[in-house]
Amino acid sequence: MKKILVTGGAGFIGSHVVRRFTTQYPEYQIYNLDALTYAGNLENLSDVEQLNNYHFVKGDITDAVFIDQLFQENDFYGVIHLAAESHVDRSISDPLSFVMTNVVGTANLLNAARKAWKDDLGKSDAPRLFYHVSTDEVYGELHDPNDFFLETTKYDPRSPYSASKASSDHFVRAYHATYKLPVVISNCSNNYGPNHFPEKLIPLMIHNIIQNKPLPVYGKGENVRDWLFVEDHARAIDVIFHKGVVGETYNIGGHNEWKNLDLVFLLCKTMDEKLGREAGTSEKLITYVTDRAGHDLRYAIDATKLKNELGWEPSLQFAEGLERTVDWYLANEAWLENVTSGAYQKYYEGMYAAR
Ligand code: NAD
Ligand code: DAU
């Protein structure tokens, strides 16, 4: 029985990774370490929490003593590190909490793994793996429509969030070069799907359309994102965890670029149909608001390396993924209500009231 530590498993992507690994790999014992911040929600895992190979550990990756102890008490075979502060807008209002969690938290995990795995470091058949889940935002923004992010693209982070993720990537590579820690990194584009916290574009728009509230489009809505269904990301993480080459980086993307405004129009149309509203009803809610500071224009991933070397490709067409997502939110209004009460209301007021 191999023990695998998944950090941030109660969050959006982490919960899909935990579900995939607990259900597909009964030979693994999955330890989900999560601090349960506003973004962590154990409800996301209600369907797997009874499984014998699932274990929840509440804890904070910024607590070095606790993390060291966890690694000393458990002989982890691998780590899949997703815990992070993940929302760009929050990083603009509170950058230091991103430094703490994303930089210091990652360094604490690397350091604990280095100490706990010291007898295995540098061995060619390295029976360990530290998998760091990162973002395409570390590469900055694209302007030329023919350009794509490659694994070799120079880092150019432009928000406190992406700077903190870039820094964590550098620490991961430094631990590989210096201590021979067996690591692998992936940098993924924008995810969407069930359990996505409604501070992010797609679930926020779905929530506001249901509630007939204004749909806040930043600037002119011309920024472009490359959207990937979250289960495809979890499958990519599975493939890279099992087949990725130690020390390598893999870009993951959806080959699915959308201008924000076009995406919001598509969501309005889909939701009008689903809710039985007259065509054109929801798009009247679109409201242009002050742009995000330093708003990256376009992200687009070239995932050829992952396809050619490990055989991964996205499986879902966007229309199908978006419909599954909308259906999930409509069928899970209680989930949406739970995560949007209390603290979320305060956040929303602060972020959008005077925008
Ligand atoms: P999320 O915000 O939904 O979840 C983050 C999880 O980490 C939450 O469960 C939270 O409780 C936990 N967490 C936060 N701080 C912690 C701490 N100090 N100690 C322990 N746990 C803590 O994030 P997500 O969107 O699921 O992203 C997961 C990872 O994937 C992040 O590293 C993010 O940078 C990366 N990523 C996200 C996307 C995306 O589109 N969402 C794309 C590429 C990469
Ligand atoms: O590219 C990967 C990244 O994608 C991840 O690393 C991040 O964790 C994740 O949050 C996401 O970052 P973005 O900033 O691209 O996602 P967000 O959903 O916040 O915004 C998507 C686009 O929509 C962006 O151009 C800003 C715009 N937007 C967002 C919100 C919340 C709006 O126009 N209005 C909004 O209310």
mmCIF file with all atom_site columns, N, CA and C and ligand atoms in Angstrom, residues 7-15 32-41 44 59-63 81-87 100-102 105 132-136 161 165 186-192 195-197 199-200 227 233, ligand 1:
data_model
loop_
_atom_site.group_PDB
_atom_site.id
_atom_site.type_symbol
_atom_site.label_atom_id
_atom_site.label_alt_id
_atom_site.label_comp_id
_atom_site.label_asym_id
_atom_site.label_entity_id
_atom_site.label_seq_id
_atom_site.pdbx_PDB_ins_code
_atom_site.Cartn_x
_atom_site.Cartn_y
_atom_site.Cartn_z
_atom_site.occupancy
_atom_site.B_iso_or_equiv
_atom_site.pdbx_formal_charge
_atom_site.auth_seq_id
_atom_site.auth_comp_id
_atom_site.auth_asym_id
_atom_site.auth_atom_id
_atom_site.pdbx_PDB_model_num
ATOM   1   N N   . THR A 1 7   ? -2.143  17.568 -1.499  1.00 0.00 ? 7   THR A N   1
ATOM   2   C CA  . THR A 1 7   ? -2.442  18.797 -0.750  1.00 0.00 ? 7   THR A CA  1
ATOM   3   C C   . THR A 1 7   ? -3.524  19.589 -1.505  1.00 0.00 ? 7   THR A C   1
ATOM   4   N N   . GLY A 1 8   ? -4.388  20.243 -0.756  1.00 0.00 ? 8   GLY A N   1
ATOM   5   C CA  . GLY A 1 8   ? -5.453  21.043 -1.392  1.00 0.00 ? 8   GLY A CA  1
ATOM   6   C C   . GLY A 1 8   ? -6.544  20.186 -2.001  1.00 0.00 ? 8   GLY A C   1
ATOM   7   N N   . GLY A 1 9   ? -6.723  18.974 -1.474  1.00 0.00 ? 9   GLY A N   1
ATOM   8   C CA  . GLY A 1 9   ? -7.687  18.027 -2.046  1.00 0.00 ? 9   GLY A CA  1
ATOM   9   C C   . GLY A 1 9   ? -9.144  18.398 -1.827  1.00 0.00 ? 9   GLY A C   1
ATOM   10  N N   . ALA A 1 10  ? -9.404  19.398 -0.955  1.00 0.00 ? 10  ALA A N   1
ATOM   11  C CA  . ALA A 1 10  ? -10.800 19.804 -0.751  1.00 0.00 ? 10  ALA A CA  1
ATOM   12  C C   . ALA A 1 10  ? -11.188 20.960 -1.661  1.00 0.00 ? 10  ALA A C   1
ATOM   13  N N   . GLY A 1 11  ? -10.244 21.424 -2.474  1.00 0.00 ? 11  GLY A N   1
ATOM   14  C CA  . GLY A 1 11  ? -10.528 22.525 -3.396  1.00 0.00 ? 11  GLY A CA  1
ATOM   15  C C   . GLY A 1 11  ? -11.106 22.013 -4.708  1.00 0.00 ? 11  GLY A C   1
ATOM   16  N N   . PHE A 1 12  ? -11.169 22.890 -5.670  1.00 0.00 ? 12  PHE A N   1
ATOM   17  C CA  . PHE A 1 12  ? -11.796 22.588 -6.965  1.00 0.00 ? 12  PHE A CA  1
ATOM   18  C C   . PHE A 1 12  ? -11.057 21.431 -7.676  1.00 0.00 ? 12  PHE A C   1
ATOM   19  N N   . ILE A 1 13  ? -9.847  21.663 -8.137  1.00 0.00 ? 13  ILE A N   1
ATOM   20  C CA  . ILE A 1 13  ? -9.139  20.632 -8.901  1.00 0.00 ? 13  ILE A CA  1
ATOM   21  C C   . ILE A 1 13  ? -8.741  19.479 -7.987  1.00 0.00 ? 13  ILE A C   1
ATOM   22  N N   . GLY A 1 14  ? -8.299  19.815 -6.771  1.00 0.00 ? 14  GLY A N   1
ATOM   23  C CA  . GLY A 1 14  ? -7.845  18.775 -5.832  1.00 0.00 ? 14  GLY A CA  1
ATOM   24  C C   . GLY A 1 14  ? -8.910  17.728 -5.579  1.00 0.00 ? 14  GLY A C   1
ATOM   25  N N   . SER A 1 15  ? -10.177 18.160 -5.483  1.00 0.00 ? 15  SER A N   1
ATOM   26  C CA  . SER A 1 15  ? -11.237 17.175 -5.185  1.00 0.00 ? 15  SER A CA  1
ATOM   27  C C   . SER A 1 15  ? -11.406 16.208 -6.360  1.00 0.00 ? 15  SER A C   1
ATOM   28  N N   . ASN A 1 32  ? -5.454  13.348 2.075   1.00 0.00 ? 32  ASN A N   1
ATOM   29  C CA  . ASN A 1 32  ? -5.819  14.685 1.613   1.00 0.00 ? 32  ASN A CA  1
ATOM   30  C C   . ASN A 1 32  ? -5.518  15.699 2.714   1.00 0.00 ? 32  ASN A C   1
ATOM   31  N N   . LEU A 1 33  ? -4.452  16.482 2.512   1.00 0.00 ? 33  LEU A N   1
ATOM   32  C CA  . LEU A 1 33  ? -4.082  17.513 3.488   1.00 0.00 ? 33  LEU A CA  1
ATOM   33  C C   . LEU A 1 33  ? -4.645  18.854 3.032   1.00 0.00 ? 33  LEU A C   1
ATOM   34  N N   . ASP A 1 34  ? -5.508  19.431 3.846   1.00 0.00 ? 34  ASP A N   1
ATOM   35  C CA  . ASP A 1 34  ? -6.135  20.691 3.442   1.00 0.00 ? 34  ASP A CA  1
ATOM   36  C C   . ASP A 1 34  ? -6.426  21.534 4.689   1.00 0.00 ? 34  ASP A C   1
ATOM   37  N N   . ALA A 1 35  ? -6.196  22.836 4.583   1.00 0.00 ? 35  ALA A N   1
ATOM   38  C CA  . ALA A 1 35  ? -6.452  23.749 5.711   1.00 0.00 ? 35  ALA A CA  1
ATOM   39  C C   . ALA A 1 35  ? -7.913  24.165 5.768   1.00 0.00 ? 35  ALA A C   1
ATOM   40  N N   . LEU A 1 36  ? -8.679  23.792 4.749   1.00 0.00 ? 36  LEU A N   1
ATOM   41  C CA  . LEU A 1 36  ? -10.085 24.203 4.640   1.00 0.00 ? 36  LEU A CA  1
ATOM   42  C C   . LEU A 1 36  ? -10.226 25.716 4.768   1.00 0.00 ? 36  LEU A C   1
ATOM   43  N N   . THR A 1 37  ? -9.560  26.428 3.881   1.00 0.00 ? 37  THR A N   1
ATOM   44  C CA  . THR A 1 37  ? -9.761  27.874 3.775   1.00 0.00 ? 37  THR A CA  1
ATOM   45  C C   . THR A 1 37  ? -11.142 28.083 3.148   1.00 0.00 ? 37  THR A C   1
ATOM   46  N N   . TYR A 1 38  ? -11.466 29.323 2.808   1.00 0.00 ? 38  TYR A N   1
ATOM   47  C CA  . TYR A 1 38  ? -12.768 29.598 2.178   1.00 0.00 ? 38  TYR A CA  1
ATOM   48  C C   . TYR A 1 38  ? -12.966 28.730 0.931   1.00 0.00 ? 38  TYR A C   1
ATOM   49  N N   . ALA A 1 39  ? -11.852 28.340 0.272   1.00 0.00 ? 39  ALA A N   1
ATOM   50  C CA  . ALA A 1 39  ? -11.953 27.603 -1.009  1.00 0.00 ? 39  ALA A CA  1
ATOM   51  C C   . ALA A 1 39  ? -12.024 26.093 -0.807  1.00 0.00 ? 39  ALA A C   1
ATOM   52  N N   . GLY A 1 40  ? -11.757 25.632 0.397   1.00 0.00 ? 40  GLY A N   1
ATOM   53  C CA  . GLY A 1 40  ? -11.754 24.191 0.662   1.00 0.00 ? 40  GLY A CA  1
ATOM   54  C C   . GLY A 1 40  ? -13.107 23.755 1.196   1.00 0.00 ? 40  GLY A C   1
ATOM   55  N N   . ASN A 1 41  ? -13.628 22.668 0.667   1.00 0.00 ? 41  ASN A N   1
ATOM   56  C CA  . ASN A 1 41  ? -14.992 22.288 1.016   1.00 0.00 ? 41  ASN A CA  1
ATOM   57  C C   . ASN A 1 41  ? -15.082 20.759 0.987   1.00 0.00 ? 41  ASN A C   1
ATOM   58  N N   . ASN A 1 44  ? -17.260 18.628 -1.337  1.00 0.00 ? 44  ASN A N   1
ATOM   59  C CA  . ASN A 1 44  ? -16.808 18.236 -2.686  1.00 0.00 ? 44  ASN A CA  1
ATOM   60  C C   . ASN A 1 44  ? -16.447 16.760 -2.753  1.00 0.00 ? 44  ASN A C   1
ATOM   61  N N   . GLY A 1 59  ? -4.797  20.554 8.042   1.00 0.00 ? 59  GLY A N   1
ATOM   62  C CA  . GLY A 1 59  ? -3.527  21.175 8.414   1.00 0.00 ? 59  GLY A CA  1
ATOM   63  C C   . GLY A 1 59  ? -3.102  22.207 7.400   1.00 0.00 ? 59  GLY A C   1
ATOM   64  N N   . ASP A 1 60  ? -2.147  23.036 7.858   1.00 0.00 ? 60  ASP A N   1
ATOM   65  C CA  . ASP A 1 60  ? -1.746  24.199 7.071   1.00 0.00 ? 60  ASP A CA  1
ATOM   66  C C   . ASP A 1 60  ? -0.315  24.005 6.565   1.00 0.00 ? 60  ASP A C   1
ATOM   67  N N   . ILE A 1 61  ? -0.119  24.146 5.258   1.00 0.00 ? 61  ILE A N   1
ATOM   68  C CA  . ILE A 1 61  ? 1.226   23.923 4.710   1.00 0.00 ? 61  ILE A CA  1
ATOM   69  C C   . ILE A 1 61  ? 2.205   25.021 5.104   1.00 0.00 ? 61  ILE A C   1
ATOM   70  N N   . THR A 1 62  ? 1.708   26.125 5.670   1.00 0.00 ? 62  THR A N   1
ATOM   71  C CA  . THR A 1 62  ? 2.651   27.157 6.121   1.00 0.00 ? 62  THR A CA  1
ATOM   72  C C   . THR A 1 62  ? 3.241   26.813 7.496   1.00 0.00 ? 62  THR A C   1
ATOM   73  N N   . ASP A 1 63  ? 2.735   25.767 8.128   1.00 0.00 ? 63  ASP A N   1
ATOM   74  C CA  . ASP A 1 63  ? 3.212   25.346 9.450   1.00 0.00 ? 63  ASP A CA  1
ATOM   75  C C   . ASP A 1 63  ? 4.313   24.295 9.272   1.00 0.00 ? 63  ASP A C   1
ATOM   76  N N   . HIS A 1 81  ? 0.984   18.139 -5.135  1.00 0.00 ? 81  HIS A N   1
ATOM   77  C CA  . HIS A 1 81  ? 0.825   19.390 -4.393  1.00 0.00 ? 81  HIS A CA  1
ATOM   78  C C   . HIS A 1 81  ? -0.044  20.388 -5.164  1.00 0.00 ? 81  HIS A C   1
ATOM   79  N N   . LEU A 1 82  ? -1.281  20.545 -4.660  1.00 0.00 ? 82  LEU A N   1
ATOM   80  C CA  . LEU A 1 82  ? -2.201  21.510 -5.282  1.00 0.00 ? 82  LEU A CA  1
ATOM   81  C C   . LEU A 1 82  ? -2.572  22.667 -4.360  1.00 0.00 ? 82  LEU A C   1
ATOM   82  N N   . ALA A 1 83  ? -2.338  22.514 -3.043  1.00 0.00 ? 83  ALA A N   1
ATOM   83  C CA  . ALA A 1 83  ? -2.803  23.551 -2.106  1.00 0.00 ? 83  ALA A CA  1
ATOM   84  C C   . ALA A 1 83  ? -2.206  24.893 -2.493  1.00 0.00 ? 83  ALA A C   1
ATOM   85  N N   . ALA A 1 84  ? -3.062  25.885 -2.576  1.00 0.00 ? 84  ALA A N   1
ATOM   86  C CA  . ALA A 1 84  ? -2.585  27.219 -2.952  1.00 0.00 ? 84  ALA A CA  1
ATOM   87  C C   . ALA A 1 84  ? -3.698  28.228 -2.724  1.00 0.00 ? 84  ALA A C   1
ATOM   88  N N   . GLU A 1 85  ? -3.305  29.482 -2.646  1.00 0.00 ? 85  GLU A N   1
ATOM   89  C CA  . GLU A 1 85  ? -4.255  30.572 -2.869  1.00 0.00 ? 85  GLU A CA  1
ATOM   90  C C   . GLU A 1 85  ? -4.299  30.706 -4.384  1.00 0.00 ? 85  GLU A C   1
ATOM   91  N N   . SER A 1 86  ? -5.511  30.698 -4.982  1.00 0.00 ? 86  SER A N   1
ATOM   92  C CA  . SER A 1 86  ? -5.579  30.525 -6.435  1.00 0.00 ? 86  SER A CA  1
ATOM   93  C C   . SER A 1 86  ? -6.271  31.658 -7.199  1.00 0.00 ? 86  SER A C   1
ATOM   94  N N   . HIS A 1 87  ? -6.802  32.660 -6.497  1.00 0.00 ? 87  HIS A N   1
ATOM   95  C CA  . HIS A 1 87  ? -7.591  33.659 -7.228  1.00 0.00 ? 87  HIS A CA  1
ATOM   96  C C   . HIS A 1 87  ? -6.812  34.970 -7.445  1.00 0.00 ? 87  HIS A C   1
ATOM   97  N N   . MET A 1 100 ? 2.839   33.634 1.471   1.00 0.00 ? 100 MET A N   1
ATOM   98  C CA  . MET A 1 100 ? 2.892   32.659 2.579   1.00 0.00 ? 100 MET A CA  1
ATOM   99  C C   . MET A 1 100 ? 2.504   31.263 2.101   1.00 0.00 ? 100 MET A C   1
ATOM   100 N N   . THR A 1 101 ? 1.314   31.156 1.503   1.00 0.00 ? 101 THR A N   1
ATOM   101 C CA  . THR A 1 101 ? 0.834   29.810 1.144   1.00 0.00 ? 101 THR A CA  1
ATOM   102 C C   . THR A 1 101 ? 1.603   29.234 -0.043  1.00 0.00 ? 101 THR A C   1
ATOM   103 N N   . ASN A 1 102 ? 1.707   30.028 -1.110  1.00 0.00 ? 102 ASN A N   1
ATOM   104 C CA  . ASN A 1 102 ? 2.222   29.452 -2.364  1.00 0.00 ? 102 ASN A CA  1
ATOM   105 C C   . ASN A 1 102 ? 3.739   29.310 -2.369  1.00 0.00 ? 102 ASN A C   1
ATOM   106 N N   . GLY A 1 105 ? 4.663   27.850 1.842   1.00 0.00 ? 105 GLY A N   1
ATOM   107 C CA  . GLY A 1 105 ? 4.013   26.537 1.993   1.00 0.00 ? 105 GLY A CA  1
ATOM   108 C C   . GLY A 1 105 ? 4.674   25.491 1.112   1.00 0.00 ? 105 GLY A C   1
ATOM   109 N N   . HIS A 1 132 ? 4.454   18.863 -8.484  1.00 0.00 ? 132 HIS A N   1
ATOM   110 C CA  . HIS A 1 132 ? 3.998   20.227 -8.201  1.00 0.00 ? 132 HIS A CA  1
ATOM   111 C C   . HIS A 1 132 ? 3.034   20.687 -9.304  1.00 0.00 ? 132 HIS A C   1
ATOM   112 N N   . VAL A 1 133 ? 1.814   21.038 -8.904  1.00 0.00 ? 133 VAL A N   1
ATOM   113 C CA  . VAL A 1 133 ? 0.791   21.453 -9.870  1.00 0.00 ? 133 VAL A CA  1
ATOM   114 C C   . VAL A 1 133 ? 0.834   22.974 -10.002 1.00 0.00 ? 133 VAL A C   1
ATOM   115 N N   . SER A 1 134 ? 1.198   23.437 -11.197 1.00 0.00 ? 134 SER A N   1
ATOM   116 C CA  . SER A 1 134 ? 1.321   24.881 -11.377 1.00 0.00 ? 134 SER A CA  1
ATOM   117 C C   . SER A 1 134 ? 0.434   25.374 -12.533 1.00 0.00 ? 134 SER A C   1
ATOM   118 N N   . THR A 1 135 ? 0.669   26.618 -12.905 1.00 0.00 ? 135 THR A N   1
ATOM   119 C CA  . THR A 1 135 ? -0.252  27.318 -13.804 1.00 0.00 ? 135 THR A CA  1
ATOM   120 C C   . THR A 1 135 ? 0.467   27.896 -15.019 1.00 0.00 ? 135 THR A C   1
ATOM   121 N N   . ASP A 1 136 ? -0.284  28.097 -16.100 1.00 0.00 ? 136 ASP A N   1
ATOM   122 C CA  . ASP A 1 136 ? 0.305   28.749 -17.283 1.00 0.00 ? 136 ASP A CA  1
ATOM   123 C C   . ASP A 1 136 ? 0.560   30.239 -17.047 1.00 0.00 ? 136 ASP A C   1
ATOM   124 N N   . TYR A 1 161 ? -0.331  36.629 -7.743  1.00 0.00 ? 161 TYR A N   1
ATOM   125 C CA  . TYR A 1 161 ? -0.615  35.186 -7.794  1.00 0.00 ? 161 TYR A CA  1
ATOM   126 C C   . TYR A 1 161 ? 0.406   34.476 -8.671  1.00 0.00 ? 161 TYR A C   1
ATOM   127 N N   . LYS A 1 165 ? 3.337   31.674 -7.783  1.00 0.00 ? 165 LYS A N   1
ATOM   128 C CA  . LYS A 1 165 ? 3.403   30.328 -8.387  1.00 0.00 ? 165 LYS A CA  1
ATOM   129 C C   . LYS A 1 165 ? 4.751   30.153 -9.105  1.00 0.00 ? 165 LYS A C   1
ATOM   130 N N   . SER A 1 186 ? 3.737   20.456 -13.647 1.00 0.00 ? 186 SER A N   1
ATOM   131 C CA  . SER A 1 186 ? 2.893   20.730 -14.812 1.00 0.00 ? 186 SER A CA  1
ATOM   132 C C   . SER A 1 186 ? 2.324   22.145 -14.689 1.00 0.00 ? 186 SER A C   1
ATOM   133 N N   . ASN A 1 187 ? 2.152   22.784 -15.848 1.00 0.00 ? 187 ASN A N   1
ATOM   134 C CA  . ASN A 1 187 ? 1.589   24.132 -15.903 1.00 0.00 ? 187 ASN A CA  1
ATOM   135 C C   . ASN A 1 187 ? 0.341   24.077 -16.775 1.00 0.00 ? 187 ASN A C   1
ATOM   136 N N   . CYS A 1 188 ? -0.801  24.314 -16.144 1.00 0.00 ? 188 CYS A N   1
ATOM   137 C CA  . CYS A 1 188 ? -2.072  24.105 -16.835 1.00 0.00 ? 188 CYS A CA  1
ATOM   138 C C   . CYS A 1 188 ? -2.801  25.429 -17.096 1.00 0.00 ? 188 CYS A C   1
ATOM   139 N N   . SER A 1 189 ? -3.646  25.397 -18.111 1.00 0.00 ? 189 SER A N   1
ATOM   140 C CA  . SER A 1 189 ? -4.483  26.557 -18.438 1.00 0.00 ? 189 SER A CA  1
ATOM   141 C C   . SER A 1 189 ? -5.736  26.574 -17.552 1.00 0.00 ? 189 SER A C   1
ATOM   142 N N   . ASN A 1 190 ? -6.666  27.492 -17.851 1.00 0.00 ? 190 ASN A N   1
ATOM   143 C CA  . ASN A 1 190 ? -7.872  27.661 -17.023 1.00 0.00 ? 190 ASN A CA  1
ATOM   144 C C   . ASN A 1 190 ? -8.742  26.407 -17.011 1.00 0.00 ? 190 ASN A C   1
ATOM   145 N N   . ASN A 1 191 ? -9.087  25.971 -15.817 1.00 0.00 ? 191 ASN A N   1
ATOM   146 C CA  . ASN A 1 191 ? -9.999  24.831 -15.662 1.00 0.00 ? 191 ASN A CA  1
ATOM   147 C C   . ASN A 1 191 ? -11.428 25.320 -15.474 1.00 0.00 ? 191 ASN A C   1
ATOM   148 N N   . TYR A 1 192 ? -12.384 24.460 -15.826 1.00 0.00 ? 192 TYR A N   1
ATOM   149 C CA  . TYR A 1 192 ? -13.791 24.730 -15.506 1.00 0.00 ? 192 TYR A CA  1
ATOM   150 C C   . TYR A 1 192 ? -14.461 23.385 -15.248 1.00 0.00 ? 192 TYR A C   1
ATOM   151 N N   . ASN A 1 195 ? -17.899 21.945 -8.994  1.00 0.00 ? 195 ASN A N   1
ATOM   152 C CA  . ASN A 1 195 ? -17.184 22.292 -7.756  1.00 0.00 ? 195 ASN A CA  1
ATOM   153 C C   . ASN A 1 195 ? -16.252 23.502 -7.879  1.00 0.00 ? 195 ASN A C   1
ATOM   154 N N   . HIS A 1 196 ? -16.388 24.266 -8.938  1.00 0.00 ? 196 HIS A N   1
ATOM   155 C CA  . HIS A 1 196 ? -15.550 25.454 -9.112  1.00 0.00 ? 196 HIS A CA  1
ATOM   156 C C   . HIS A 1 196 ? -16.112 26.571 -8.254  1.00 0.00 ? 196 HIS A C   1
ATOM   157 N N   . PHE A 1 197 ? -15.282 27.171 -7.426  1.00 0.00 ? 197 PHE A N   1
ATOM   158 C CA  . PHE A 1 197 ? -15.762 28.191 -6.486  1.00 0.00 ? 197 PHE A CA  1
ATOM   159 C C   . PHE A 1 197 ? -16.243 29.434 -7.253  1.00 0.00 ? 197 PHE A C   1
ATOM   160 N N   . GLU A 1 199 ? -16.155 32.484 -7.326  1.00 0.00 ? 199 GLU A N   1
ATOM   161 C CA  . GLU A 1 199 ? -15.438 33.764 -7.453  1.00 0.00 ? 199 GLU A CA  1
ATOM   162 C C   . GLU A 1 199 ? -14.759 33.811 -8.831  1.00 0.00 ? 199 GLU A C   1
ATOM   163 N N   . LYS A 1 200 ? -14.669 32.652 -9.502  1.00 0.00 ? 200 LYS A N   1
ATOM   164 C CA  . LYS A 1 200 ? -13.995 32.567 -10.803 1.00 0.00 ? 200 LYS A CA  1
ATOM   165 C C   . LYS A 1 200 ? -15.035 32.770 -11.914 1.00 0.00 ? 200 LYS A C   1
ATOM   166 N N   . TRP A 1 227 ? -9.621  27.156 -22.090 1.00 0.00 ? 227 TRP A N   1
ATOM   167 C CA  . TRP A 1 227 ? -10.387 26.439 -21.059 1.00 0.00 ? 227 TRP A CA  1
ATOM   168 C C   . TRP A 1 227 ? -10.279 24.928 -21.191 1.00 0.00 ? 227 TRP A C   1
ATOM   169 N N   . HIS A 1 233 ? -8.011  17.643 -16.675 1.00 0.00 ? 233 HIS A N   1
ATOM   170 C CA  . HIS A 1 233 ? -6.795  18.030 -15.938 1.00 0.00 ? 233 HIS A CA  1
ATOM   171 C C   . HIS A 1 233 ? -6.415  16.918 -14.944 1.00 0.00 ? 233 HIS A C   1
HETATM 172 P P1  . NAD B 2 .   ? -8.799  26.219 -5.019  1.00 0.00 ? 1   NAD B P1  1
HETATM 173 O O1  . NAD B 2 .   ? -8.609  27.612 -4.539  1.00 0.00 ? 1   NAD B O1  1
HETATM 174 O O2  . NAD B 2 .   ? -10.144 25.770 -5.463  1.00 0.00 ? 1   NAD B O2  1
HETATM 175 O O3  . NAD B 2 .   ? -8.339  25.185 -3.885  1.00 0.00 ? 1   NAD B O3  1
HETATM 176 C C1  . NAD B 2 .   ? -7.189  25.374 -3.126  1.00 0.00 ? 1   NAD B C1  1
HETATM 177 C C2  . NAD B 2 .   ? -7.233  24.392 -1.959  1.00 0.00 ? 1   NAD B C2  1
HETATM 178 O O4  . NAD B 2 .   ? -6.032  24.576 -1.189  1.00 0.00 ? 1   NAD B O4  1
HETATM 179 C C3  . NAD B 2 .   ? -8.410  24.617 -1.019  1.00 0.00 ? 1   NAD B C3  1
HETATM 180 O O5  . NAD B 2 .   ? -9.005  23.391 -0.663  1.00 0.00 ? 1   NAD B O5  1
HETATM 181 C C4  . NAD B 2 .   ? -7.780  25.274 0.201   1.00 0.00 ? 1   NAD B C4  1
HETATM 182 O O6  . NAD B 2 .   ? -8.461  24.996 1.413   1.00 0.00 ? 1   NAD B O6  1
HETATM 183 C C5  . NAD B 2 .   ? -6.390  24.651 0.193   1.00 0.00 ? 1   NAD B C5  1
HETATM 184 N N1  . NAD B 2 .   ? -5.396  25.512 0.862   1.00 0.00 ? 1   NAD B N1  1
HETATM 185 C C6  . NAD B 2 .   ? -5.212  26.836 0.670   1.00 0.00 ? 1   NAD B C6  1
HETATM 186 N N2  . NAD B 2 .   ? -4.247  27.278 1.500   1.00 0.00 ? 1   NAD B N2  1
HETATM 187 C C7  . NAD B 2 .   ? -3.810  26.196 2.191   1.00 0.00 ? 1   NAD B C7  1
HETATM 188 C C8  . NAD B 2 .   ? -2.817  26.019 3.205   1.00 0.00 ? 1   NAD B C8  1
HETATM 189 N N3  . NAD B 2 .   ? -2.084  27.053 3.659   1.00 0.00 ? 1   NAD B N3  1
HETATM 190 N N4  . NAD B 2 .   ? -2.619  24.776 3.688   1.00 0.00 ? 1   NAD B N4  1
HETATM 191 C C9  . NAD B 2 .   ? -3.362  23.725 3.234   1.00 0.00 ? 1   NAD B C9  1
HETATM 192 N N5  . NAD B 2 .   ? -4.324  23.848 2.316   1.00 0.00 ? 1   NAD B N5  1
HETATM 193 C C10 . NAD B 2 .   ? -4.545  25.072 1.806   1.00 0.00 ? 1   NAD B C10 1
HETATM 194 O O7  . NAD B 2 .   ? -7.706  26.014 -6.160  1.00 0.00 ? 1   NAD B O7  1
HETATM 195 P P2  . NAD B 2 .   ? -7.808  25.228 -7.550  1.00 0.00 ? 1   NAD B P2  1
HETATM 196 O O8  . NAD B 2 .   ? -8.401  26.111 -8.552  1.00 0.00 ? 1   NAD B O8  1
HETATM 197 O O9  . NAD B 2 .   ? -8.363  23.896 -7.286  1.00 0.00 ? 1   NAD B O9  1
HETATM 198 O O10 . NAD B 2 .   ? -6.246  25.096 -7.890  1.00 0.00 ? 1   NAD B O10 1
HETATM 199 C C11 . NAD B 2 .   ? -5.484  24.018 -7.370  1.00 0.00 ? 1   NAD B C11 1
HETATM 200 C C12 . NAD B 2 .   ? -4.044  24.168 -7.845  1.00 0.00 ? 1   NAD B C12 1
HETATM 201 O O11 . NAD B 2 .   ? -4.005  24.146 -9.260  1.00 0.00 ? 1   NAD B O11 1
HETATM 202 C C13 . NAD B 2 .   ? -3.387  25.476 -7.425  1.00 0.00 ? 1   NAD B C13 1
HETATM 203 O O12 . NAD B 2 .   ? -2.050  25.205 -7.097  1.00 0.00 ? 1   NAD B O12 1
HETATM 204 C C14 . NAD B 2 .   ? -3.472  26.349 -8.665  1.00 0.00 ? 1   NAD B C14 1
HETATM 205 O O13 . NAD B 2 .   ? -2.407  27.272 -8.703  1.00 0.00 ? 1   NAD B O13 1
HETATM 206 C C15 . NAD B 2 .   ? -3.359  25.312 -9.752  1.00 0.00 ? 1   NAD B C15 1
HETATM 207 N N6  . NAD B 2 .   ? -4.026  25.645 -11.034 1.00 0.00 ? 1   NAD B N6  1
HETATM 208 C C16 . NAD B 2 .   ? -5.337  26.040 -11.045 1.00 0.00 ? 1   NAD B C16 1
HETATM 209 C C17 . NAD B 2 .   ? -5.963  26.298 -12.276 1.00 0.00 ? 1   NAD B C17 1
HETATM 210 C C18 . NAD B 2 .   ? -7.408  26.717 -12.358 1.00 0.00 ? 1   NAD B C18 1
HETATM 211 O O14 . NAD B 2 .   ? -7.884  27.051 -13.449 1.00 0.00 ? 1   NAD B O14 1
HETATM 212 N N7  . NAD B 2 .   ? -8.170  26.696 -11.271 1.00 0.00 ? 1   NAD B N7  1
HETATM 213 C C19 . NAD B 2 .   ? -5.238  26.163 -13.454 1.00 0.00 ? 1   NAD B C19 1
HETATM 214 C C20 . NAD B 2 .   ? -3.881  25.773 -13.400 1.00 0.00 ? 1   NAD B C20 1
HETATM 215 C C21 . NAD B 2 .   ? -3.292  25.511 -12.169 1.00 0.00 ? 1   NAD B C21 1
#
